[in-house]
Structures are given as structure tokens and as C-alpha cells.
mmCIF file of C-alpha atoms in Angstrom:
data_model
loop_
_atom_site.group_PDB
_atom_site.id
_atom_site.type_symbol
_atom_site.label_atom_id
_atom_site.label_comp_id
_atom_site.label_asym_id
_atom_site.label_seq_id
_atom_site.Cartn_x
_atom_site.Cartn_y
_atom_site.Cartn_z
ATOM 1 C CA MET A 151 -20.694 15.054 2.770
ATOM 2 C CA LEU A 152 -19.238 15.413 -0.855
ATOM 3 C CA ASP A 153 -21.451 17.852 -2.211
ATOM 4 C CA SER A 154 -21.029 19.043 -6.656
ATOM 5 C CA ALA A 155 -18.448 22.188 -5.232
ATOM 6 C CA ALA A 156 -15.795 20.109 -4.070
ATOM 7 C CA MET A 157 -15.245 16.651 -4.394
ATOM 8 C CA THR A 158 -13.720 16.593 -0.125
ATOM 9 C CA ARG A 159 -12.475 13.254 0.032
ATOM 10 C CA MET A 160 -11.347 12.919 -3.978
ATOM 11 C CA LEU A 161 -7.539 11.971 -3.118
ATOM 12 C CA PRO A 162 -5.572 13.723 -4.012
ATOM 13 C CA SER A 163 -3.286 11.911 -6.674
ATOM 14 C CA SER A 164 -6.878 12.675 -8.698
ATOM 15 C CA SER A 165 -6.878 14.461 -12.270
ATOM 16 C CA PRO A 166 -7.798 17.261 -11.952
ATOM 17 C CA ALA A 167 -10.498 16.539 -14.295
ATOM 18 C CA ALA A 168 -11.781 14.109 -12.145
ATOM 19 C CA THR A 169 -13.344 16.594 -9.336
ATOM 20 C CA SER A 170 -15.799 18.578 -12.469
ATOM 21 C CA PRO A 171 -18.538 16.023 -13.146
ATOM 22 C CA ALA A 172 -20.621 18.115 -15.529
ATOM 23 C CA GLU A 173 -17.405 17.933 -18.139
ATOM 24 C CA THR A 174 -16.922 14.382 -17.609
ATOM 25 C CA ALA A 175 -17.579 11.535 -20.865
ATOM 26 C CA PRO A 176 -20.780 9.360 -19.411
ATOM 27 C CA ASN A 177 -18.774 6.014 -19.481
ATOM 28 C CA ASP A 178 -15.669 7.495 -17.310
ATOM 29 C CA LEU A 179 -15.315 5.264 -14.750
ATOM 30 C CA LEU A 180 -14.872 6.101 -10.508
ATOM 31 C CA VAL A 181 -14.334 4.030 -7.716
ATOM 32 C CA HIS A 182 -15.497 4.824 -4.490
ATOM 33 C CA ALA A 183 -13.275 3.492 -2.074
ATOM 34 C CA ILE A 184 -14.775 2.277 2.079
ATOM 35 C CA GLY A 185 -12.019 1.227 4.535
ATOM 36 C CA TRP A 186 -9.749 2.091 7.064
ATOM 37 C CA PHE A 187 -7.238 4.670 5.525
ATOM 38 C CA ASP A 188 -5.448 6.459 8.865
ATOM 39 C CA GLY A 189 -3.046 4.990 11.008
ATOM 40 C CA ARG A 190 0.079 2.531 11.093
ATOM 41 C CA PHE A 191 -1.033 -1.189 10.708
ATOM 42 C CA GLY A 192 -1.657 -3.580 8.100
ATOM 43 C CA TYR A 193 -5.165 -2.821 7.063
ATOM 44 C CA ASN A 194 -4.502 1.623 6.749
ATOM 45 C CA VAL A 195 -1.055 0.671 4.778
ATOM 46 C CA HIS A 196 -2.953 -1.674 2.238
ATOM 47 C CA THR A 197 -5.608 0.712 1.491
ATOM 48 C CA ARG A 198 -3.456 4.088 1.793
ATOM 49 C CA GLY A 199 -1.211 2.684 -0.351
ATOM 50 C CA LEU A 200 -3.477 0.550 -3.050
ATOM 51 C CA PHE A 201 -6.061 3.678 -3.583
ATOM 52 C CA ASP A 202 -3.898 6.516 -3.457
ATOM 53 C CA ALA A 203 -1.565 4.816 -6.465
ATOM 54 C CA LEU A 204 -5.452 3.377 -8.563
ATOM 55 C CA SER A 205 -6.134 7.489 -7.652
ATOM 56 C CA ARG A 206 -2.957 7.898 -10.631
ATOM 57 C CA ARG A 207 -5.540 5.961 -12.966
ATOM 58 C CA LEU A 208 -9.106 6.382 -12.173
ATOM 59 C CA PRO A 209 -10.621 8.940 -10.115
ATOM 60 C CA VAL A 210 -10.917 8.133 -6.581
ATOM 61 C CA VAL A 211 -14.544 9.214 -3.589
ATOM 62 C CA ALA A 212 -12.255 8.177 -0.622
ATOM 63 C CA THR A 213 -14.599 7.065 2.006
ATOM 64 C CA PRO A 214 -12.042 6.533 6.167
ATOM 65 C CA LEU A 215 -13.959 4.641 8.374
ATOM 66 C CA TYR A 216 -12.389 4.443 12.359
ATOM 67 C CA VAL A 217 -13.462 0.803 12.714
ATOM 68 C CA ARG A 218 -16.945 1.185 11.898
ATOM 69 C CA SER A 219 -17.721 4.972 11.837
ATOM 70 C CA GLY A 220 -17.681 7.089 9.259
ATOM 71 C CA PRO A 221 -19.012 9.676 6.628
ATOM 72 C CA LEU A 222 -20.727 6.175 5.016
ATOM 73 C CA GLU A 223 -24.054 6.799 4.149
ATOM 74 C CA GLU A 224 -23.897 9.778 3.953
ATOM 75 C CA ASP A 225 -21.296 9.287 0.776
ATOM 76 C CA LYS A 226 -23.034 6.445 -0.119
ATOM 77 C CA ALA A 227 -26.232 8.332 -0.696
ATOM 78 C CA ALA A 228 -24.064 11.651 -2.504
ATOM 79 C CA VAL A 229 -21.668 9.379 -4.710
ATOM 80 C CA PRO A 230 -24.382 8.129 -6.959
ATOM 81 C CA ALA A 231 -26.736 11.654 -6.741
ATOM 82 C CA LEU A 232 -23.272 13.854 -7.058
ATOM 83 C CA LEU A 233 -21.321 11.662 -10.030
ATOM 84 C CA GLY A 234 -23.683 8.866 -11.291
ATOM 85 C CA HIS A 235 -23.180 9.433 -15.183
ATOM 86 C CA ARG A 236 -20.151 7.750 -14.506
ATOM 87 C CA GLU A 237 -19.749 4.163 -14.327
ATOM 88 C CA ILE A 238 -19.282 3.833 -9.545
ATOM 89 C CA ALA A 239 -17.341 -0.054 -8.828
ATOM 90 C CA THR A 240 -17.735 0.214 -4.993
ATOM 91 C CA ILE A 241 -14.443 -1.562 -3.015
ATOM 92 C CA ALA A 242 -14.774 -2.065 0.620
ATOM 93 C CA LEU A 243 -11.233 -3.074 2.087
ATOM 94 C CA LEU A 244 -11.510 -3.631 5.781
ATOM 95 C CA TYR A 245 -12.584 -7.391 7.315
ATOM 96 C CA GLY A 246 -15.171 -9.638 5.561
ATOM 97 C CA SER A 247 -17.617 -8.902 8.351
ATOM 98 C CA LEU A 248 -17.334 -5.318 7.554
ATOM 99 C CA THR A 249 -17.867 -5.547 3.860
ATOM 100 C CA GLU A 250 -21.805 -5.525 4.929
ATOM 101 C CA VAL A 251 -21.081 -1.328 3.816
ATOM 102 C CA LEU A 252 -21.409 -2.662 1.050
ATOM 103 C CA ASP A 253 -25.311 -3.584 0.830
ATOM 104 C CA GLY A 254 -26.941 -0.444 -1.327
ATOM 105 C CA ALA A 255 -24.029 1.061 -2.511
ATOM 106 C CA ALA A 256 -23.805 2.124 -5.956
ATOM 107 C CA GLY A 257 -22.771 0.364 -8.703
ATOM 108 C CA ARG A 258 -20.655 -2.890 -8.491
ATOM 109 C CA ARG A 259 -19.712 -3.500 -5.590
ATOM 110 C CA ILE A 260 -16.295 -5.468 -4.297
ATOM 111 C CA ALA A 261 -15.519 -7.186 -1.131
ATOM 112 C CA TYR A 262 -11.722 -6.783 -0.562
ATOM 113 C CA THR A 263 -10.408 -8.569 2.270
ATOM 114 C CA VAL A 264 -7.635 -11.122 3.215
ATOM 115 C CA TRP A 265 -7.688 -13.807 5.777
ATOM 116 C CA GLU A 266 -5.212 -16.678 7.840
ATOM 117 C CA SER A 267 -7.101 -19.895 8.138
ATOM 118 C CA THR A 268 -8.606 -22.656 5.594
ATOM 119 C CA ARG A 269 -12.251 -21.550 7.843
ATOM 120 C CA LEU A 270 -13.538 -18.127 7.762
ATOM 121 C CA PRO A 271 -15.684 -16.892 10.520
ATOM 122 C CA ASP A 272 -19.379 -17.473 9.810
ATOM 123 C CA ASP A 273 -20.368 -13.925 9.605
ATOM 124 C CA TRP A 274 -18.004 -13.388 6.372
ATOM 125 C CA LEU A 275 -19.933 -15.484 4.392
ATOM 126 C CA GLY A 276 -23.185 -13.482 4.361
ATOM 127 C CA PRO A 277 -21.034 -10.406 3.045
ATOM 128 C CA LEU A 278 -19.424 -11.872 1.359
ATOM 129 C CA GLY A 279 -22.123 -13.665 -0.907
ATOM 130 C CA ARG A 280 -23.870 -10.259 -1.606
ATOM 131 C CA ALA A 281 -20.591 -8.705 -3.598
ATOM 132 C CA ASP A 282 -20.481 -9.073 -7.338
ATOM 133 C CA ARG A 283 -16.959 -9.701 -6.573
ATOM 134 C CA ILE A 284 -14.524 -10.876 -3.756
ATOM 135 C CA TRP A 285 -10.928 -9.448 -4.054
ATOM 136 C CA THR A 286 -8.225 -11.514 -1.911
ATOM 137 C CA ALA A 287 -4.116 -10.916 -2.459
ATOM 138 C CA THR A 288 -2.985 -14.177 -2.445
ATOM 139 C CA ALA A 289 -3.436 -17.158 -5.457
ATOM 140 C CA TRP A 290 -3.577 -18.958 -1.738
ATOM 141 C CA GLY A 291 -6.560 -17.105 -0.049
ATOM 142 C CA LYS A 292 -8.430 -17.019 -3.568
ATOM 143 C CA ARG A 293 -8.025 -21.611 -3.129
ATOM 144 C CA VAL A 294 -9.036 -20.796 1.030
ATOM 145 C CA PHE A 295 -11.990 -18.524 -0.228
ATOM 146 C CA ALA A 296 -13.365 -21.012 -2.597
ATOM 147 C CA ALA A 297 -12.789 -24.006 -0.210
ATOM 148 C CA ASN A 298 -15.130 -22.490 2.138
ATOM 149 C CA GLY A 299 -18.135 -21.766 -0.694
ATOM 150 C CA PHE A 300 -17.061 -19.439 -3.271
ATOM 151 C CA ASP A 301 -17.462 -19.192 -6.707
ATOM 152 C CA PRO A 302 -13.622 -19.216 -7.740
ATOM 153 C CA GLU A 303 -14.622 -17.688 -10.471
ATOM 154 C CA ARG A 304 -16.092 -14.912 -9.185
ATOM 155 C CA ILE A 305 -13.049 -14.305 -6.745
ATOM 156 C CA ASP A 306 -9.940 -11.904 -8.010
ATOM 157 C CA VAL A 307 -6.211 -12.217 -7.483
ATOM 158 C CA VAL A 308 -5.199 -8.476 -6.449
ATOM 159 C CA PRO A 309 -1.717 -8.284 -4.269
ATOM 160 C CA GLU A 310 -0.848 -6.129 -1.618
ATOM 161 C CA GLY A 311 2.982 -4.650 -2.364
ATOM 162 C CA VAL A 312 5.696 -2.546 -0.844
ATOM 163 C CA ASP A 313 6.269 2.095 -1.364
ATOM 164 C CA PRO A 314 9.914 1.203 -3.327
ATOM 165 C CA ALA A 315 10.519 4.738 -2.736
ATOM 166 C CA LEU A 316 9.706 4.472 1.401
ATOM 167 C CA PHE A 317 11.281 0.736 1.689
ATOM 168 C CA HIS A 318 14.296 0.412 0.220
ATOM 169 C CA PRO A 319 18.118 -0.827 0.710
ATOM 170 C CA ASP A 320 19.209 2.672 0.998
ATOM 171 C CA ILE A 321 17.714 4.224 3.415
ATOM 172 C CA PRO A 322 19.533 5.663 6.715
ATOM 173 C CA PRO A 323 19.566 3.345 9.008
ATOM 174 C CA VAL A 324 17.938 4.636 13.028
ATOM 175 C CA ASP A 325 20.497 5.473 16.217
ATOM 176 C CA ALA A 326 18.879 3.985 18.937
ATOM 177 C CA PHE A 327 19.910 -0.262 18.465
ATOM 178 C CA PRO A 328 22.997 -1.691 20.503
ATOM 179 C CA ALA A 329 26.570 -2.215 18.427
ATOM 180 C CA ALA A 330 25.885 -5.920 18.322
ATOM 181 C CA PRO A 331 27.857 -7.246 14.999
ATOM 182 C CA PHE A 332 24.036 -8.563 13.956
ATOM 183 C CA LYS A 333 20.609 -8.375 14.782
ATOM 184 C CA PHE A 334 17.681 -10.746 13.718
ATOM 185 C CA LEU A 335 14.445 -8.172 13.332
ATOM 186 C CA ALA A 336 10.750 -9.753 14.145
ATOM 187 C CA ILE A 337 8.117 -7.186 13.728
ATOM 188 C CA GLY A 338 5.057 -8.318 14.696
ATOM 189 C CA ARG A 339 1.625 -8.129 17.305
ATOM 190 C CA TRP A 340 2.420 -10.072 21.074
ATOM 191 C CA GLU A 341 0.330 -12.804 19.883
ATOM 192 C CA HIS A 342 0.159 -16.985 19.041
ATOM 193 C CA ARG A 343 -0.397 -16.995 15.722
ATOM 194 C CA LYS A 344 2.949 -14.932 15.324
ATOM 195 C CA GLY A 345 4.424 -16.943 16.818
ATOM 196 C CA MET A 346 6.684 -15.057 18.500
ATOM 197 C CA ALA A 347 7.057 -16.365 22.211
ATOM 198 C CA GLU A 348 8.871 -19.636 20.116
ATOM 199 C CA LEU A 349 10.613 -17.002 18.187
ATOM 200 C CA VAL A 350 11.932 -15.526 21.487
ATOM 201 C CA GLN A 351 12.963 -19.302 22.434
ATOM 202 C CA ALA A 352 14.187 -20.307 19.753
ATOM 203 C CA PHE A 353 16.653 -17.184 19.789
ATOM 204 C CA ASP A 354 17.968 -18.094 23.103
ATOM 205 C CA ARG A 355 18.223 -21.754 22.942
ATOM 206 C CA GLU A 356 20.596 -20.985 19.541
ATOM 207 C CA PHE A 357 22.969 -18.442 20.650
ATOM 208 C CA GLY A 358 25.460 -18.458 23.795
ATOM 209 C CA ASP A 359 27.987 -16.694 24.890
ATOM 210 C CA ARG A 360 30.553 -16.245 22.194
ATOM 211 C CA ASP A 361 27.167 -15.660 19.696
ATOM 212 C CA ASP A 362 27.675 -11.840 19.402
ATOM 213 C CA VAL A 363 24.173 -10.648 18.262
ATOM 214 C CA VAL A 364 20.805 -9.704 19.484
ATOM 215 C CA LEU A 365 16.865 -9.760 18.242
ATOM 216 C CA VAL A 366 15.031 -7.164 18.129
ATOM 217 C CA LEU A 367 11.104 -7.177 18.720
ATOM 218 C CA ALA A 368 9.171 -4.471 17.148
ATOM 219 C CA GLY A 369 5.457 -3.839 16.556
ATOM 220 C CA LEU A 370 4.696 -6.435 20.192
ATOM 221 C CA TYR A 371 1.847 -3.665 21.397
ATOM 222 C CA ALA A 372 -0.476 -3.600 17.686
ATOM 223 C CA GLY A 373 -3.614 -4.215 19.241
ATOM 224 C CA ARG A 374 -2.330 -5.552 22.632
ATOM 225 C CA LEU A 375 -3.373 -2.990 25.738
ATOM 226 C CA ASP A 376 -3.604 -5.852 27.696
ATOM 227 C CA LEU A 377 0.130 -6.844 27.207
ATOM 228 C CA ASP A 378 1.987 -6.925 29.832
ATOM 229 C CA LEU A 379 5.210 -7.956 28.353
ATOM 230 C CA GLY A 380 7.584 -8.253 31.201
ATOM 231 C CA ALA A 381 5.692 -10.998 31.949
ATOM 232 C CA GLU A 382 5.038 -12.529 29.132
ATOM 233 C CA LEU A 383 9.325 -12.598 29.560
ATOM 234 C CA ARG A 384 9.775 -13.399 32.884
ATOM 235 C CA ALA A 385 7.809 -16.540 32.105
ATOM 236 C CA LEU A 386 10.126 -17.552 28.993
ATOM 237 C CA ASP A 387 12.743 -18.979 32.020
ATOM 238 C CA LEU A 388 15.194 -17.060 29.503
ATOM 239 C CA LYS A 389 19.264 -18.035 29.835
ATOM 240 C CA HIS A 390 20.129 -14.518 28.062
ATOM 241 C CA PRO A 391 17.339 -12.181 28.155
ATOM 242 C CA GLN A 392 19.887 -8.840 27.690
ATOM 243 C CA ARG A 393 20.029 -10.044 23.794
ATOM 244 C CA LEU A 394 16.501 -8.766 23.503
ATOM 245 C CA LYS A 395 15.522 -5.032 22.251
ATOM 246 C CA ILE A 396 12.386 -4.433 22.653
ATOM 247 C CA VAL A 397 11.391 -1.546 20.061
ATOM 248 C CA PRO A 398 8.010 1.422 21.705
ATOM 249 C CA PRO A 399 4.917 1.217 19.663
ATOM 250 C CA VAL A 400 5.923 4.110 16.892
ATOM 251 C CA ASP A 401 3.969 7.144 15.632
ATOM 252 C CA ALA A 402 4.072 6.350 12.299
ATOM 253 C CA HIS A 403 4.753 3.866 9.606
ATOM 254 C CA ARG A 404 7.010 5.636 7.676
ATOM 255 C CA VAL A 405 9.685 4.711 11.069
ATOM 256 C CA PHE A 406 9.342 1.271 10.431
ATOM 257 C CA ALA A 407 12.015 1.481 6.578
ATOM 258 C CA GLY A 408 15.093 2.900 9.400
ATOM 259 C CA ILE A 409 14.304 0.041 11.940
ATOM 260 C CA TYR A 410 15.225 -2.742 8.507
ATOM 261 C CA THR A 411 17.698 -1.184 7.580
ATOM 262 C CA ALA A 412 19.462 -1.173 11.398
ATOM 263 C CA CYS A 413 19.153 -4.798 11.317
ATOM 264 C CA ASP A 414 20.901 -7.241 9.324
ATOM 265 C CA ALA A 415 18.306 -10.471 8.702
ATOM 266 C CA PHE A 416 14.410 -10.908 9.200
ATOM 267 C CA VAL A 417 12.785 -12.629 10.836
ATOM 268 C CA ALA A 418 8.941 -13.825 10.639
ATOM 269 C CA PRO A 419 7.759 -17.262 11.911
ATOM 270 C CA SER A 420 3.957 -17.025 11.592
ATOM 271 C CA ARG A 421 1.613 -19.967 11.450
ATOM 272 C CA ALA A 422 -0.634 -17.567 9.091
ATOM 273 C CA GLU A 423 -0.462 -14.511 7.139
ATOM 274 C CA GLY A 424 -2.876 -13.174 4.703
ATOM 275 C CA TRP A 425 -0.268 -11.611 3.368
ATOM 276 C CA GLY A 426 3.036 -10.573 5.366
ATOM 277 C CA LEU A 427 2.794 -6.289 5.232
ATOM 278 C CA PRO A 428 6.658 -6.612 7.938
ATOM 279 C CA VAL A 429 7.689 -9.681 5.572
ATOM 280 C CA ILE A 430 7.139 -7.697 2.031
ATOM 281 C CA GLU A 431 9.273 -4.548 3.462
ATOM 282 C CA ALA A 432 11.902 -6.127 4.793
ATOM 283 C CA MET A 433 12.556 -8.126 1.783
ATOM 284 C CA ALA A 434 12.360 -4.947 -0.272
ATOM 285 C CA CYS A 435 15.414 -2.884 2.481
ATOM 286 C CA GLY A 436 17.422 -5.944 1.504
ATOM 287 C CA LEU A 437 17.420 -7.692 4.941
ATOM 288 C CA PRO A 438 17.375 -11.628 4.485
ATOM 289 C CA THR A 439 14.092 -13.090 5.441
ATOM 290 C CA ILE A 440 13.321 -16.269 7.231
ATOM 291 C CA VAL A 441 9.881 -16.860 6.700
ATOM 292 C CA THR A 442 7.642 -19.663 7.370
ATOM 293 C CA GLY A 443 6.862 -21.117 4.077
ATOM 294 C CA TYR A 444 3.154 -21.331 3.918
ATOM 295 C CA SER A 445 -0.155 -19.496 2.912
ATOM 296 C CA GLY A 446 0.342 -15.701 2.491
ATOM 297 C CA PRO A 447 4.035 -14.363 1.885
ATOM 298 C CA THR A 448 4.576 -18.075 -0.253
ATOM 299 C CA GLU A 449 2.633 -15.534 -2.885
ATOM 300 C CA PHE A 450 6.118 -12.511 -3.061
ATOM 301 C CA ILE A 451 9.276 -15.071 -1.343
ATOM 302 C CA GLY A 452 10.429 -16.828 -4.284
ATOM 303 C CA GLU A 453 13.244 -17.950 -3.900
ATOM 304 C CA HIS A 454 14.819 -15.124 -2.060
ATOM 305 C CA ALA A 455 13.744 -16.003 0.861
ATOM 306 C CA TRP A 456 14.846 -19.025 3.742
ATOM 307 C CA ARG A 457 12.013 -20.798 3.608
ATOM 308 C CA ILE A 458 10.983 -22.390 7.795
ATOM 309 C CA ASP A 459 9.801 -26.322 7.791
ATOM 310 C CA HIS A 460 6.240 -27.218 8.663
ATOM 311 C CA ARG A 461 3.047 -28.943 9.435
ATOM 312 C CA LEU A 462 -0.152 -28.297 9.283
ATOM 313 C CA VAL A 463 -2.378 -28.138 12.686
ATOM 314 C CA PRO A 464 -5.836 -27.637 13.497
ATOM 315 C CA VAL A 465 -6.002 -23.948 14.916
ATOM 316 C CA ASP A 466 -6.323 -24.215 18.397
ATOM 317 C CA VAL A 467 -6.333 -20.435 19.447
ATOM 318 C CA PRO A 468 -9.839 -19.566 19.043
ATOM 319 C CA PHE A 469 -9.101 -16.059 17.396
ATOM 320 C CA PHE A 470 -12.301 -16.491 15.332
ATOM 321 C CA GLN A 471 -16.122 -17.808 15.807
ATOM 322 C CA ARG A 472 -17.290 -20.663 13.616
ATOM 323 C CA ALA A 473 -20.967 -21.899 15.079
ATOM 324 C CA ASP A 474 -19.499 -25.746 13.550
ATOM 325 C CA GLY A 475 -15.880 -25.225 15.949
ATOM 326 C CA ASP A 476 -13.852 -26.168 13.000
ATOM 327 C CA LEU A 477 -11.673 -22.945 13.496
ATOM 328 C CA GLY A 478 -9.753 -25.281 9.879
ATOM 329 C CA LEU A 479 -5.658 -25.364 9.739
ATOM 330 C CA TRP A 480 -2.676 -23.339 10.001
ATOM 331 C CA ALA A 481 1.071 -23.933 10.284
ATOM 332 C CA GLU A 482 3.234 -24.469 12.913
ATOM 333 C CA PRO A 483 6.558 -23.696 11.869
ATOM 334 C CA ASP A 484 9.931 -26.577 13.100
ATOM 335 C CA TRP A 485 11.248 -24.991 15.755
ATOM 336 C CA ARG A 486 14.623 -26.400 15.611
ATOM 337 C CA HIS A 487 14.675 -25.584 11.804
ATOM 338 C CA LEU A 488 13.990 -22.069 12.701
ATOM 339 C CA GLN A 489 16.981 -22.139 14.710
ATOM 340 C CA HIS A 490 19.808 -23.738 12.138
ATOM 341 C CA LEU A 491 18.630 -21.353 9.145
ATOM 342 C CA MET A 492 19.518 -18.058 11.692
ATOM 343 C CA ARG A 493 22.384 -20.014 12.400
ATOM 344 C CA GLU A 494 23.234 -19.983 8.890
ATOM 345 C CA VAL A 495 22.694 -16.285 8.713
ATOM 346 C CA TYR A 496 24.201 -14.975 10.771
ATOM 347 C CA GLU A 497 27.877 -17.304 9.669
ATOM 348 C CA ASN A 498 27.281 -16.933 6.356
ATOM 349 C CA ARG A 499 27.096 -13.366 6.458
ATOM 350 C CA ALA A 500 27.941 -11.925 3.332
ATOM 351 C CA ALA A 501 25.931 -14.541 0.880
ATOM 352 C CA ALA A 502 23.230 -13.839 2.846
ATOM 353 C CA LYS A 503 22.922 -10.386 1.939
ATOM 354 C CA GLU A 504 23.989 -10.403 -1.717
ATOM 355 C CA ARG A 505 20.413 -12.798 -1.375
ATOM 356 C CA GLY A 506 18.941 -10.279 0.746
ATOM 357 C CA LEU A 507 19.838 -7.699 -2.056
ATOM 358 C CA ALA A 508 18.483 -9.933 -3.966
ATOM 359 C CA GLY A 509 14.659 -10.052 -3.229
ATOM 360 C CA SER A 510 14.675 -6.499 -2.987
ATOM 361 C CA ALA A 511 15.164 -6.311 -6.538
ATOM 362 C CA HIS A 512 12.548 -8.890 -6.969
ATOM 363 C CA VAL A 513 10.310 -7.064 -4.059
ATOM 364 C CA ARG A 514 10.825 -3.747 -5.291
ATOM 365 C CA ARG A 515 10.168 -4.157 -9.210
ATOM 366 C CA THR A 516 7.488 -6.980 -9.014
ATOM 367 C CA PHE A 517 5.215 -6.184 -6.198
ATOM 368 C CA SER A 518 5.127 -2.241 -5.440
ATOM 369 C CA TRP A 519 1.575 -0.492 -4.840
ATOM 370 C CA GLU A 520 1.684 0.546 -8.640
ATOM 371 C CA ARG A 521 1.679 -3.012 -9.653
ATOM 372 C CA ALA A 522 -1.028 -3.284 -7.256
ATOM 373 C CA ALA A 523 -3.022 -0.873 -8.628
ATOM 374 C CA ASP A 524 -2.208 -2.178 -12.345
ATOM 375 C CA ILE A 525 -4.336 -5.172 -11.411
ATOM 376 C CA ALA A 526 -6.333 -3.809 -9.853
ATOM 377 C CA GLU A 527 -7.788 -1.455 -12.493
ATOM 378 C CA ALA A 528 -7.527 -3.887 -14.950
ATOM 379 C CA ARG A 529 -9.845 -5.631 -12.939
ATOM 380 C CA ILE A 530 -12.249 -2.894 -12.621
ATOM 381 C CA ARG A 531 -12.875 -2.010 -15.806
ATOM 382 C CA ASP A 532 -13.061 -5.963 -16.539
ATOM 383 C CA LEU A 533 -16.513 -5.599 -14.664
ATOM 384 C CA PHE A 534 -17.333 -2.942 -16.786
ATOM 385 C CA ARG A 535 -16.711 -4.470 -19.799
ATOM 386 C CA PRO A 536 -19.823 -5.182 -22.486
ATOM 387 C CA ASP A 537 -20.253 -9.764 -22.425
ATOM 388 C CA PRO A 538 -19.588 -10.974 -25.951
ATOM 389 C CA SER A 539 -22.326 -13.498 -25.892
ATOM 390 C CA THR A 540 -25.164 -11.276 -25.063
ATOM 391 C CA ARG A 541 -24.463 -9.039 -28.455
#
């Protein structure tokens, strides 16, 4: 629990003055950040990246959760008791259903979340509806939330980002892959939404005995303790299974930087993404990137990635619940077009590398966590500006 003598969860990059409430002007702002700070998956990286950068602009008190457990109720009481002389913005960066943790929180309450289908789960609607503001990472996501009944005037786009000091083309590569001249990389959980099985099949169809190329797969086991990968791959009846390289689970997110730079191109044939963290990290590392031209990644890929053609189809895997049974739409990638794009990148390596390096400069300059924090700070300050109509 927080106490007045030591703000134990004040993010370390906050200014020293942030720990001395008595010395702070009464109108200063404070962010109470609630989220999954620990871990190596998307929400964990997002939470750390955004709030660390934001703490260089505003004081941030962090309440770390593990799934649903953590010092939540204690901190919700302590923050206004100890720091109530400040204007408080409480931000829950979590799955939409879990933003119910904002109930009873101090100050202005912001639910920050992302989603993949064009329909939201039933259990997201109430918690998001009770928040003062909804943040999501992309303009596409804002349109989805608005189409699900939320007032677009209450929705802000606050992008995710990438750490350009950790993900860039000069990171030393890991020394763990075959010596093939060309390596495609895909990072994602082995699931239907990510399209990993279809990617493996497309790669196997396109590249034969005369092609010296491998497909590196990482992140397959994320949240999949039940995964029997051997059985899954055998069921695909591949002609060239020896061309696959499986990366075991890593123990820290930073390890991925050297995995990116050890490869030559990145492939992400997902049916939908709320943002696309591996996509932006691969681009930051200079990899020519092939990605489905739909949903979250369209926020940042610009003209620098190869976009897989797609058509919109009903979601056919029930990965969330709606009473009306309407799970919305997502993309079905054109798998033949994916093969064509992989062949294009493989055959035109110099041009692909040049385009990949241009993409690296673009995302590191335009979509860093620092830029995301700039936008977040501006949106927070907007919440506390006087309404001119009330003067």
C-alpha cells in the first residue's frame, strides 16, 4: 500500500518533486496507472512503454496487477487520501471487461484497451460505458468502438509505440539460426486469428528444393499451455518441414530484438490486430515486412510494408461471447497473394532491404513510446481544461 513517507510504486523516472505532496502546487496533475506491468506479452509491453514515457511528463503512481490480483482497492483509497490535492487521472490499461477496476477510482477515469473484431464482447460494454473516456490505439479501433454504440466524442486515439533504443537495425543478431541465406520470421501465438498454420502452408507451397530459405517461428506458445505443436505441424502434411525453425519461449521481451535482426524479412498474416506489436518492432529493426492490410497495423505501416490482399468475412472462431451470436468481421488474407509477396521479397532482396530501412526510420521517428506519451499527456490535460461554455 502507498504511504505518505514513501511512494513505493511511483515510477522511477518521475521527478523527485512527485514524491513530496506538501511541496506540490494544488492544481498539478497525477496519473494513477492500473495495468499488467510485469510480463513479456503485448499488454505488458504496452503498459510499461507508455507509462514509463508518460512518467517523464507527469507523476505516475502504478498499481501492478497480475490478471485480477494486486493492491487495487488499497491504492484506489490511498491515492486520493494522500494525493488528493492534485487533479487525478486514473487510467486502466487492460482488457475492456477488466476496466471495471475504474469503478470507485479517483478523478477522471480512462479505460484504455484494444480489440480485434468489429463487434465487442458483451462484458466490455458496461465497464467501458462507465468510464469518462475511452482510449484505443488506432483510428480503425475508434471506428469499431463507435460502431458498437459508444459516442465517438468520448473516444481518443492514443497510439502504442516502439522503443527505438532497443529495436533498430544495428542490434546484434542472436546466433541461433540455420545458415540459410534468407530467413523469414513470424512472431505470434499459434491460433486461427494469427494465421500461423496458413502461413506455414503458404511458405511450404511457395519455396521448393532450389530455394535456400527458412521460416523462423517464435511466440507460438504464448498463452497456449495446451499446444501440441508437433501434432499441429504433422497435420499440415508439409513437403519441407525441415525448412521450419521453431524458437522456444524467451524469458524477456528484449530478446526479440536480436531475433528480428537475425532474420531477413517479417511476415504477419493476421486476420485482425488491435495494434500489432511484433509488426512495428520488426519494422523498427529494418525488416521488410509483409502484413495483412487491415485493422491495427494500418495505423503505422504506411507505404513501407507489403500489404496482403484480403476480404472481410464473419469471425468463425468463437473467441469471445455475445448473446446475439454476432461476432463481427475480420480479414481473410489472400494466401496466394501472400506467396507472391514472399517470393517478391525473396527475389528482390536489395530493394526490399532499402524499403525496410525506410520503414525503420518511419516508425522509430513517428511511433516511439515518447510520441505516444506526448499524445497521452495532451489528452489528459484536455480533461482538466476549463469548459469555456461555463465561464
